[in-house]
Amino acid sequence: MIPLFDMTRQYENLREEILKAIDDVLLSGKVILGPAVSEFESEFARYLNVKHAIGVANGSDALVIALHSIGIEKGEKVITTPYTFFATASCIVRNGGVPVFVDVDKETYNIDLNQVEDVLKREKIRIVIPVHLFGRSVDFENLLFLKEKYHVKILEDSAQSVGSEGKIGNKILKSGTIGDIGIFSFFPTKNLGAYGDAGMIVTNNDELAEKCRMLRQHGSKKKYYHEMVGYNSRIDSIHAAILSVKLKYLDEWTTRRIEIAKEYQRLFEDYKLPVKYPKVVETGYRNHVYHQYVVEFENEETRNRVKEHLEESGIRTALYYPLPLHLQKCFSEYGYKEGDFPVAESLSKTTLALPIFPELRNEEIKEVVEKIKESL
Ligand SMILES: Cc1ncc(COP(=O)(O)O)c(C=O)c1O
């Protein structure tokens, strides 16, 4: 069996360090916030080169709290992509807003910033939530261009892209730190994953950081005194301690993910397979951290046939995402229909996520590609 993602191979390598980190937290007696959380927040902020990092219970809460801290009016429109995980859009609705979807680019699968600009030209919208999807950075310079020209606030959903980079001028920066506020998820399968739910909000803005710190603790700075109505959404201290251990290995793991992407690419090229894959380009920075390795087939029938053959051969794959968000039942009141976003709709039918995780072995990659070749 070749899994899509295997947590146990990584755990075997880190077992002693992780068990010690858990033991230290339990011996400290501080299991809600406390030093393990503040240490991980400082290390994570340093890794990203950002001023504030605020640990929360999961990436979905990070989105809700970050958007809450920006402040949105009831019924206010917020732009985002229909080709992402549900939480990117549900955070808008959970804050009383209305999602305005904009189609994605057919090469990067990220929100099409030209189309975002078209919307901003027509309508006064204050907030945009781009997603660095599957680990690929949205173009930072174009994002900043929109921010400056249209005075929009940007909440970056970096849940899938920890460590992905981009350039502004000749400076290399990390995703999540470009807009006003950014969020990360440490869901177990993420490139930096906890053993349960955990998330982070990052920002260079002191005021937003202070609000988020309050919001994660029932809107209070001083215990039992509440300045606003907040949430109970703190990162668990045990998870923070585990993530501190793992953060030290993140760059090494990302390097291996890029190697895996190169290996897939080499095999697809050698076999001349009719598969569209995310090309590894030498840019001098990591514009893609290959959280997911998503390839595209000619049509839905081919995609499904390949998926079935891989499943039968013991190779696990996944569909990200089978139904774009504008067509979800819970968003039907916004009046979107099939055909509104042709790229997102087509990708949901033709793409397939293949196994990728740092411990995946080259012979397993070869096996995956051989099976794709057989079914094509
Ligand atoms: C793009 C994106 N946004 C938000 C989230 C939500 O994160 P979590 O699962 O930690 O709540 C995820 C995670 O799955 C995601 O992939």
Coordinates of N, CA and C in Angstrom, one line a residue, residues 23-116:
D23 N 6.3 15.2 27.6 CA 6.6 15.0 29.0 C 7.0 16.3 29.7
D24 N 7.8 17.2 29.1 CA 8.1 18.5 29.7 C 6.9 19.3 29.9
V25 N 6.0 19.3 29.0 CA 4.8 20.1 29.2 C 4.0 19.6 30.4
L26 N 3.8 18.3 30.4 CA 3.0 17.7 31.5 C 3.7 17.9 32.9
L27 N 5.0 17.8 32.9 CA 5.7 18.0 34.2 C 5.7 19.5 34.6
S28 N 5.5 20.4 33.6 CA 5.5 21.9 33.9 C 4.1 22.2 34.6
G29 N 3.1 21.4 34.3 CA 1.8 21.6 34.9 C 1.1 22.8 34.2
K30 N 1.6 23.3 33.1 CA 1.0 24.4 32.4 C 0.5 23.9 31.0
V31 N -0.8 23.5 31.0 CA -1.3 22.9 29.8 C -2.2 23.8 29.0
I32 N -2.5 25.0 29.5 CA -3.3 26.0 28.7 C -2.4 27.2 28.5
L33 N -2.1 27.6 27.3 CA -1.1 28.6 27.0 C 0.2 28.3 27.8
G34 N 0.8 29.3 28.5 CA 2.0 29.0 29.2 C 3.3 29.0 28.3
P35 N 4.4 28.7 28.8 CA 5.7 28.8 28.1 C 5.8 28.0 26.8
A36 N 5.2 26.8 26.7 CA 5.3 26.0 25.5 C 4.6 26.8 24.3
V37 N 3.5 27.5 24.6 CA 2.8 28.2 23.5 C 3.6 29.5 23.2
S38 N 4.1 30.2 24.2 CA 4.8 31.5 23.8 C 6.1 31.1 23.1
E39 N 6.8 30.0 23.5 CA 8.0 29.7 22.8 C 7.7 29.3 21.3
F40 N 6.7 28.5 21.1 CA 6.4 28.2 19.7 C 6.0 29.4 18.9
E41 N 5.2 30.3 19.5 CA 4.8 31.5 18.8 C 6.0 32.3 18.4
S42 N 7.0 32.5 19.3 CA 8.2 33.2 19.0 C 9.0 32.6 17.9
E43 N 9.1 31.2 18.0 CA 9.9 30.5 17.0 C 9.2 30.6 15.6
F44 N 7.9 30.5 15.6 CA 7.2 30.5 14.3 C 7.3 31.9 13.7
A45 N 7.1 33.0 14.6 CA 7.2 34.4 14.1 C 8.6 34.6 13.5
R46 N 9.6 34.1 14.2 CA 11.0 34.2 13.7 C 11.2 33.5 12.4
Y47 N 10.6 32.3 12.3 CA 10.8 31.6 11.0 C 10.2 32.3 9.8
L48 N 9.0 33.0 10.1 CA 8.4 33.7 9.0 C 8.9 35.1 8.8
N49 N 9.6 35.6 9.8 CA 10.1 37.0 9.9 C 8.9 37.9 9.9
V50 N 8.0 37.7 10.9 CA 6.8 38.5 11.1 C 6.8 38.9 12.6
K51 N 6.1 40.0 12.9 CA 6.1 40.5 14.3 C 5.3 39.7 15.3
H52 N 4.1 39.3 14.9 CA 3.3 38.6 15.9 C 2.8 37.2 15.4
A53 N 2.8 36.2 16.2 CA 2.2 34.9 15.9 C 1.3 34.6 17.1
I54 N 0.0 34.2 16.8 CA -0.9 34.0 17.9 C -1.5 32.6 17.6
G55 N -1.2 31.7 18.5 CA -1.7 30.3 18.3 C -3.1 30.1 18.7
V56 N -3.9 29.4 17.8 CA -5.3 29.2 18.0 C -5.6 27.7 17.8
A57 N -6.9 27.4 18.0 CA -7.2 25.9 18.1 C -7.1 25.2 16.8
N58 N -7.3 25.9 15.6 CA -7.2 25.3 14.3 C -7.2 26.4 13.2
G59 N -7.0 26.0 12.0 CA -6.9 26.9 10.9 C -8.2 27.6 10.6
S60 N -9.3 26.9 10.8 CA -10.6 27.5 10.5 C -10.9 28.6 11.5
D61 N -10.6 28.3 12.8 CA -10.8 29.4 13.8 C -9.8 30.6 13.5
A62 N -8.6 30.2 13.1 CA -7.7 31.3 12.7 C -8.3 32.2 11.7
L63 N -9.0 31.7 10.7 CA -9.6 32.5 9.7 C -10.8 33.3 10.3
V64 N -11.6 32.7 11.1 CA -12.7 33.4 11.7 C -12.2 34.6 12.6
I65 N -11.2 34.3 13.4 CA -10.7 35.3 14.3 C -10.0 36.4 13.6
A66 N -9.2 36.0 12.6 CA -8.4 37.0 11.8 C -9.4 38.0 11.1
L67 N -10.5 37.4 10.5 CA -11.4 38.3 9.8 C -12.2 39.1 10.8
H68 N -12.6 38.5 12.0 CA -13.2 39.3 13.0 C -12.4 40.5 13.5
S69 N -11.1 40.2 13.6 CA -10.2 41.3 14.0 C -10.1 42.5 13.0
I70 N -10.2 42.1 11.7 CA -10.3 43.2 10.7 C -11.6 44.0 10.9
G71 N -12.6 43.2 11.2 CA -14.0 43.9 11.4 C -14.7 43.9 10.2
I72 N -15.9 43.2 10.1 CA -16.7 43.3 8.9 C -18.2 43.6 9.3
E73 N -18.8 44.3 8.4 CA -20.2 44.7 8.7 C -21.1 43.5 8.3
K74 N -22.3 43.5 8.9 CA -23.3 42.5 8.5 C -23.6 42.6 7.0
G75 N -23.5 41.5 6.3 CA -23.9 41.5 4.9 C -22.7 42.0 4.0
E76 N -21.6 42.3 4.6 CA -20.5 42.9 3.8 C -19.9 41.8 2.9
K77 N -19.5 42.2 1.6 CA -19.0 41.3 0.7 C -17.5 41.1 0.9
V78 N -17.0 39.9 0.7 CA -15.6 39.6 0.8 C -15.2 38.7 -0.3
I79 N -14.1 39.0 -1.0 CA -13.7 38.3 -2.2 C -12.9 37.1 -1.8
T80 N -13.2 35.9 -2.4 CA -12.3 34.7 -2.2 C -12.4 33.8 -3.4
T81 N -11.7 32.7 -3.3 CA -11.7 31.7 -4.4 C -12.7 30.5 -4.1
P82 N -13.3 30.0 -5.2 CA -14.3 28.9 -5.0 C -13.5 27.5 -5.0
Y83 N -12.2 27.6 -5.3 CA -11.4 26.3 -5.4 C -10.4 26.2 -4.3
T84 N -11.0 25.8 -3.1 CA -10.2 25.8 -1.9 C -11.0 24.9 -0.9
F85 N -10.4 24.8 0.3 CA -11.1 24.1 1.4 C -12.2 25.0 1.9
F86 N -13.3 24.4 2.3 CA -14.5 25.1 2.8 C -14.3 26.2 3.7
A87 N -13.4 26.0 4.7 CA -13.2 27.0 5.7 C -12.8 28.4 5.2
T88 N -12.2 28.5 4.1 CA -11.8 29.8 3.5 C -13.0 30.7 3.3
A89 N -14.1 30.1 2.9 CA -15.3 30.8 2.6 C -16.3 30.8 3.8
S90 N -16.3 29.8 4.6 CA -17.2 29.7 5.7 C -16.9 30.8 6.8
C91 N -15.6 31.2 6.9 CA -15.2 32.2 7.8 C -15.9 33.5 7.5
I92 N -16.2 33.7 6.3 CA -16.9 35.0 5.9 C -18.3 34.9 6.4
V93 N -19.0 33.8 6.1 CA -20.4 33.7 6.6 C -20.4 33.7 8.1
R94 N -19.5 33.0 8.7 CA -19.5 33.0 10.2 C -19.3 34.3 10.8
N95 N -18.7 35.3 10.0 CA -18.6 36.7 10.5 C -19.7 37.5 10.0
G96 N -20.8 36.9 9.5 CA -21.9 37.7 9.0 C -21.8 38.3 7.6
G97 N -20.7 37.9 6.9 CA -20.5 38.5 5.6 C -21.0 37.6 4.5
V98 N -20.7 38.1 3.2 CA -21.2 37.3 2.0 C -20.0 37.1 1.1
P99 N -19.7 35.8 0.8 CA -18.6 35.5 -0.1 C -18.9 35.9 -1.5
V100 N -17.9 36.6 -2.1 CA -17.9 36.9 -3.6 C -16.8 36.1 -4.2
F101 N -17.2 35.1 -5.0 CA -16.2 34.2 -5.5 C -15.6 34.7 -6.8
V102 N -14.3 34.5 -7.0 CA -13.7 34.9 -8.3 C -12.9 33.6 -8.7
D103 N -13.0 33.3 -10.0 CA -12.4 32.1 -10.6 C -10.8 32.1 -10.4
V104 N -10.3 30.8 -10.5 CA -8.9 30.7 -10.4 C -8.1 30.6 -11.7
D105 N -6.8 30.8 -11.6 CA -6.0 30.8 -12.8 C -5.7 29.3 -13.2
K106 N -5.7 29.0 -14.5 CA -5.7 27.6 -14.9 C -4.3 27.0 -14.7
E107 N -3.3 27.8 -14.6 CA -1.9 27.3 -14.4 C -1.6 27.1 -13.0
T108 N -1.9 28.1 -12.1 CA -1.4 28.1 -10.7 C -2.5 27.5 -9.8
Y109 N -3.8 27.5 -10.2 CA -5.0 27.1 -9.4 C -5.3 28.1 -8.3
N110 N -4.5 29.2 -8.2 CA -4.7 30.3 -7.3 C -5.7 31.3 -7.8
I111 N -6.3 32.1 -6.9 CA -7.3 33.1 -7.4 C -6.7 33.9 -8.5
D112 N -7.5 34.2 -9.5 CA -7.0 35.0 -10.6 C -7.0 36.5 -10.3
L113 N -5.9 37.1 -10.0 CA -5.8 38.5 -9.5 C -6.3 39.5 -10.5
N114 N -6.2 39.1 -11.8 CA -6.8 40.0 -12.8 C -8.3 40.1 -12.7
Q115 N -8.9 39.0 -12.5 CA -10.3 39.0 -12.3 C -10.7 39.6 -11.0
V116 N -9.9 39.5 -10.0 CA -10.2 40.2 -8.7 C -10.2 41.7 -9.0

